[in-house]
mmCIF file of C-alpha atoms in Angstrom:
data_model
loop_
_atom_site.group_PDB
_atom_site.id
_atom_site.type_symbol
_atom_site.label_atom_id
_atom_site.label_comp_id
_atom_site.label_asym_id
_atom_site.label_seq_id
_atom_site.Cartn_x
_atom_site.Cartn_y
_atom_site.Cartn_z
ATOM 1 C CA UNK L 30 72.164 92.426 101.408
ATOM 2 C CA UNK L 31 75.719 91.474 102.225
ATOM 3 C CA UNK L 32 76.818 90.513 97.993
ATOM 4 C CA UNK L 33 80.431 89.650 99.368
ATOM 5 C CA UNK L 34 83.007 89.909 102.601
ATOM 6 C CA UNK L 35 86.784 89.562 103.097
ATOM 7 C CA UNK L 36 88.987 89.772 106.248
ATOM 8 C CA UNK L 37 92.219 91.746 106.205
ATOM 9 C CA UNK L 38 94.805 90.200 108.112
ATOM 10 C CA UNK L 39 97.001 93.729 108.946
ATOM 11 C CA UNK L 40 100.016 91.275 110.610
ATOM 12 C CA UNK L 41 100.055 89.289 107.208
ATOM 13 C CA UNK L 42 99.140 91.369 105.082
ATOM 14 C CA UNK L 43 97.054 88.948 103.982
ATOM 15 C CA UNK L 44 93.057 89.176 102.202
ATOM 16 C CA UNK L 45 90.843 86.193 103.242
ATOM 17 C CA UNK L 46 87.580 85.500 101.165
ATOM 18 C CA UNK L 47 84.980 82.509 101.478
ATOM 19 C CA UNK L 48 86.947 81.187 98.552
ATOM 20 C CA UNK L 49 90.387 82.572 98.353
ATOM 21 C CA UNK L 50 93.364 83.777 100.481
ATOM 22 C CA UNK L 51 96.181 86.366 98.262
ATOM 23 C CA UNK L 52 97.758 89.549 99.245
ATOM 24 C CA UNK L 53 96.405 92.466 99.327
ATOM 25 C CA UNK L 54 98.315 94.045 96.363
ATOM 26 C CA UNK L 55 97.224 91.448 94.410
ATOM 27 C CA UNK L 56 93.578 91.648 95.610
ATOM 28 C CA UNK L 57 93.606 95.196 95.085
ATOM 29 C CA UNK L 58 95.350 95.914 91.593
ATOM 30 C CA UNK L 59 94.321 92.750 89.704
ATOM 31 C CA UNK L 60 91.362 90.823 91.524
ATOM 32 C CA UNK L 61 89.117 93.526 93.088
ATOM 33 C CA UNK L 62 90.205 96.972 92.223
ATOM 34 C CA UNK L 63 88.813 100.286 92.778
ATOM 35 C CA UNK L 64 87.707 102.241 90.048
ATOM 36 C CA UNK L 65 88.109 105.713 91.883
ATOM 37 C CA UNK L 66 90.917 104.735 95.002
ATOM 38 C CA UNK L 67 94.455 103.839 94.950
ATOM 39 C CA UNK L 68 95.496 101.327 97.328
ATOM 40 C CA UNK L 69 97.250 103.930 99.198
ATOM 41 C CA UNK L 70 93.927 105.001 99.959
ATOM 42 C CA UNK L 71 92.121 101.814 100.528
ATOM 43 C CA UNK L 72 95.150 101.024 102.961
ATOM 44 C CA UNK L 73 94.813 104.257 104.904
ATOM 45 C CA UNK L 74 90.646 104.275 104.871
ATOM 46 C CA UNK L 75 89.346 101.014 104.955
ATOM 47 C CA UNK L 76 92.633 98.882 106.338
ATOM 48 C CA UNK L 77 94.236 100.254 109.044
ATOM 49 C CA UNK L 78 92.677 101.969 112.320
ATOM 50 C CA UNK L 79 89.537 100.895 113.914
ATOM 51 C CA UNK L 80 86.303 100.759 112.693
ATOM 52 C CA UNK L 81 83.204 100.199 114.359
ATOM 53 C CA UNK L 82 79.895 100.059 112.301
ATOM 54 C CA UNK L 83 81.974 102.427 109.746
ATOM 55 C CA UNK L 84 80.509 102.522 106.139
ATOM 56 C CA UNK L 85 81.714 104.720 103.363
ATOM 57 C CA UNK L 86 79.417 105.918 100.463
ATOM 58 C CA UNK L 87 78.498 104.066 96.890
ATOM 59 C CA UNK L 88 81.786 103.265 95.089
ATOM 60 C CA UNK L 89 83.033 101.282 92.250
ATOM 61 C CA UNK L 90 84.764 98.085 91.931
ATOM 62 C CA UNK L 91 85.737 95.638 89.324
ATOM 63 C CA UNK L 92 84.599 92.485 90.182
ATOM 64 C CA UNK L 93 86.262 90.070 87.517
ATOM 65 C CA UNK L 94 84.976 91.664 83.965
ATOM 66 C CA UNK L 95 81.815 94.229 85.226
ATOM 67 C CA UNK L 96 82.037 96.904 87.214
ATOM 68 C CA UNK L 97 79.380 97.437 90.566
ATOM 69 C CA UNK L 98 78.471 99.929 93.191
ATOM 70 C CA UNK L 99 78.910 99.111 97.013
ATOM 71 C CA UNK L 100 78.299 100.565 99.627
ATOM 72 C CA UNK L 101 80.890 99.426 102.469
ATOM 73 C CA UNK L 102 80.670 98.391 105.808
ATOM 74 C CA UNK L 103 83.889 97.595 108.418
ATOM 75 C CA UNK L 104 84.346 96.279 111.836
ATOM 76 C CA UNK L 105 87.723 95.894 113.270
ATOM 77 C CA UNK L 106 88.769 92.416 115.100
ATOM 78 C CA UNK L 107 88.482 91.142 117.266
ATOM 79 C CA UNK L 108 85.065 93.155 118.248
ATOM 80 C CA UNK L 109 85.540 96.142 120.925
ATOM 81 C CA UNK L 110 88.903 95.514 120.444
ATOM 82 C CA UNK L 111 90.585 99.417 120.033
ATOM 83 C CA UNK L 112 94.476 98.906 120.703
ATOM 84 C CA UNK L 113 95.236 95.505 119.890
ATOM 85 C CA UNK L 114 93.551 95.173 116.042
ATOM 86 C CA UNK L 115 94.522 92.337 114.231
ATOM 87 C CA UNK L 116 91.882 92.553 111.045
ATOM 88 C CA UNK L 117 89.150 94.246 109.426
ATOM 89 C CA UNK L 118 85.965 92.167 108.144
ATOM 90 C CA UNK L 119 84.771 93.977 105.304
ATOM 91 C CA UNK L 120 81.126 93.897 103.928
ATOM 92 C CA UNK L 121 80.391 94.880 100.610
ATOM 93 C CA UNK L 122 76.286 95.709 100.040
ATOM 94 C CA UNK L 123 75.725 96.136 96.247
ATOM 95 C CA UNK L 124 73.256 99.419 95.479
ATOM 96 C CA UNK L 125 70.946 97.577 93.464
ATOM 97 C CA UNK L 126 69.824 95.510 96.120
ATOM 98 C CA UNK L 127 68.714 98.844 97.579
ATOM 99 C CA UNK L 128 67.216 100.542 94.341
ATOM 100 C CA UNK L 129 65.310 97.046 94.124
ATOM 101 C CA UNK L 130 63.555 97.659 97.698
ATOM 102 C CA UNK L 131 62.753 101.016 96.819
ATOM 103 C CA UNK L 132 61.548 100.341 93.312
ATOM 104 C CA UNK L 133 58.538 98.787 95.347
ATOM 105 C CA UNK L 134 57.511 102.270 95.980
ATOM 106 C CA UNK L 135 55.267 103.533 93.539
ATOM 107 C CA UNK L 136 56.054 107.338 93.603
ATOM 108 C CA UNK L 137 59.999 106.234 93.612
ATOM 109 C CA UNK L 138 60.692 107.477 89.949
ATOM 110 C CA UNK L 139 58.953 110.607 89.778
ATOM 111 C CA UNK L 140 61.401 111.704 93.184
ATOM 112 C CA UNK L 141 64.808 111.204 94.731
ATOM 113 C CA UNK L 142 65.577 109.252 97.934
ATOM 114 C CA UNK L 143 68.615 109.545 99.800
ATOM 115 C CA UNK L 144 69.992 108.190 102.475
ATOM 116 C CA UNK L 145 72.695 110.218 104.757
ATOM 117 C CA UNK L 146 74.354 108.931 107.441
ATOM 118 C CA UNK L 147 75.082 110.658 111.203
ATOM 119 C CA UNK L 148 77.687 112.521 109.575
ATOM 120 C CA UNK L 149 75.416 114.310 106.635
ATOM 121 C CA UNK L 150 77.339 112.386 104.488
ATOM 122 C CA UNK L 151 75.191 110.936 101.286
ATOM 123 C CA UNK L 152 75.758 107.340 101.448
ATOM 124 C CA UNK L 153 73.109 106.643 98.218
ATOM 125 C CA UNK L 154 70.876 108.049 96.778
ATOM 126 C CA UNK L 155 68.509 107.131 93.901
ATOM 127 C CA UNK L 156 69.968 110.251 91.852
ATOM 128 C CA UNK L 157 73.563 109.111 91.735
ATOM 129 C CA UNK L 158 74.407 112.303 93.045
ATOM 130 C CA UNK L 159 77.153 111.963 96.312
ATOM 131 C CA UNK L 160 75.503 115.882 98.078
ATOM 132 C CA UNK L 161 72.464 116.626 98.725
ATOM 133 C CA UNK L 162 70.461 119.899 96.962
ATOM 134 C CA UNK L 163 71.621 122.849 98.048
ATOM 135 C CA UNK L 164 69.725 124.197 100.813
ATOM 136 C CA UNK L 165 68.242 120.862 101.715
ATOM 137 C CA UNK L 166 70.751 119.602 104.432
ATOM 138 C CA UNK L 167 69.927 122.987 106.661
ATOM 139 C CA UNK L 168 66.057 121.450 106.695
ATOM 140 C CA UNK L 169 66.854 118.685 107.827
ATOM 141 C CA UNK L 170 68.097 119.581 111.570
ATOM 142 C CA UNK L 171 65.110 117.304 113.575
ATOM 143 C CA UNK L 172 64.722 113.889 113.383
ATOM 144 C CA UNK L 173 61.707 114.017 111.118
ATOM 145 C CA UNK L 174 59.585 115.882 109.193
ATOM 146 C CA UNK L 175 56.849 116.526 106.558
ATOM 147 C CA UNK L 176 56.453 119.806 104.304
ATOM 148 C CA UNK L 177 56.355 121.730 101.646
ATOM 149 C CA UNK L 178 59.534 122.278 99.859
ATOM 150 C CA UNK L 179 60.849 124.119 96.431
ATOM 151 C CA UNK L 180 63.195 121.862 94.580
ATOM 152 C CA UNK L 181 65.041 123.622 92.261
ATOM 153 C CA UNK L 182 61.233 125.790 91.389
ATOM 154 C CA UNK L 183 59.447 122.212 91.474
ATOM 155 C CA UNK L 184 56.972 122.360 94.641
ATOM 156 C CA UNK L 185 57.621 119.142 96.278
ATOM 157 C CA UNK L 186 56.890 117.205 99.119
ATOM 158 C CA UNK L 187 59.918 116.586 101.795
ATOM 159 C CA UNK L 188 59.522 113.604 104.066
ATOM 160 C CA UNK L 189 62.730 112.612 106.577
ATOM 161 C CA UNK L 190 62.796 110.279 109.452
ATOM 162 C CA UNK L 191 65.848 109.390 111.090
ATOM 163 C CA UNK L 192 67.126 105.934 112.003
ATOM 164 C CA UNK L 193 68.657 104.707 115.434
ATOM 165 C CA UNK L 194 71.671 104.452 113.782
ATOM 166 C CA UNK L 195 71.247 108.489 113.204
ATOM 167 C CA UNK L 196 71.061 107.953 109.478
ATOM 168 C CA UNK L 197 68.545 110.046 107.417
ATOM 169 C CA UNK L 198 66.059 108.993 104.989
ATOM 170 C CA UNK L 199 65.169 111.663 102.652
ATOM 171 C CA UNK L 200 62.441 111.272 100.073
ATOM 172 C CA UNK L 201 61.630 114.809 97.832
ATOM 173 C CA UNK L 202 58.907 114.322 95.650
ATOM 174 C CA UNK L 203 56.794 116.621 93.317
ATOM 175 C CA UNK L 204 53.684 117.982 94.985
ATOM 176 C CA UNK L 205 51.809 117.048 91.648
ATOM 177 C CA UNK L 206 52.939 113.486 92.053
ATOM 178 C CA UNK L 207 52.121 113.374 95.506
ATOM 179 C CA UNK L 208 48.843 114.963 95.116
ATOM 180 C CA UNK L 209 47.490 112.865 92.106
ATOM 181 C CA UNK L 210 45.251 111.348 93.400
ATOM 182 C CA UNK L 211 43.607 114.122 95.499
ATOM 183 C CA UNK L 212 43.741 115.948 92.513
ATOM 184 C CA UNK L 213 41.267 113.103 91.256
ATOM 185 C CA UNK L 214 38.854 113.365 93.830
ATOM 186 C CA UNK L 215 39.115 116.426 93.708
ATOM 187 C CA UNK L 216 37.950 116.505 90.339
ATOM 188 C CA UNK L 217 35.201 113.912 90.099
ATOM 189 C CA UNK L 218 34.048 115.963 93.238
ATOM 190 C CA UNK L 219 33.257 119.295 91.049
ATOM 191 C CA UNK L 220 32.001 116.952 88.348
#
């Protein structure tokens, strides 16, 4: 899933890739900018402090002419290192290699998927939307579940299990589409 990684050097000042080594004003304004950050903010989020497993939600970079969505993911170095941090790895995990997996799911474009992390933060979701539906975040307060919910007046079927990371996966799909094919037996059963 991993489409590309650098190392920040924080002592240098200095971005390492598999096939280049530049500063980091450099990398950030001309080679790999950020179509919604500055690099104040990519400094004080994803470059300095320490970061263990941290991932931030789907944003947009330039990468040479076309833009693409990534999700993020940092660890600090060296590893369980908290006062002495020398660099940041950073993973980059394009979306579509997500939408791709859950394109194999046959229901996946009549309903919306989302994934939220342990903070109820919406790290992707299938909508492009960065919240959840109002109302929906105060259903999900166990680790899973299975029911009956109204989407915006749409009955639909809401389905949650929660990783051992503590993320959420949300699916909300209509009943109609979940019920199809009972619907069908049900059917050819009166017929």
């Amino acid at each position: 899933f991993v489409s590309d990684f650098y190392v920040h050097l924080r002592k240098e000042d200095v971005i390492l890739t598999p096939t280049l080594k530049t500063d980091t004003d450099t990398f950030f304004t001309l080679l790999y900018p950020y179509e919604n950050k500055s690099l104040d903010q990519v400094r004080s989020e994803l470059l300095s402090g320490y970061h263990f497993k941290t991932f931030w939600p789907v944003t947009a970079i330039r990468d040479n002419a076309y833009s693409k969505n990534v999700i993020q993911a940092a660890v600090s170095l060296p590893l369980g290192e908290k006062d002495n941090v020398w660099g940041t790895l950073v993973m980059n995990i394009e979306d579509q290699q997500i939408f791709n997996l859950l394109k194999q799911i046959e229901w996946v474009n009549s309903g919306s998927m989302y994934i939220v992390d342990d903070h109820n933060q919406v790290m992707l979701s299938t909508t492009g939307e960065r919240t959840l539906p109002a109302g929906l975040n105060e259903e999900l307060v166990s680790g899973n579940g299975y029911y009956s919910y109204n989407a915006v007046g749409v009955p639909s079927m809401l389905s949650y299990t929660t990783g051992q990371s503590g993320w959420k996966y949300v699916s909300l799909v209509p009943e109609s589409v979940v019920l199809k094919r009972v619907n069908e037996v049900k059917a050819w059963a009166l017929t």
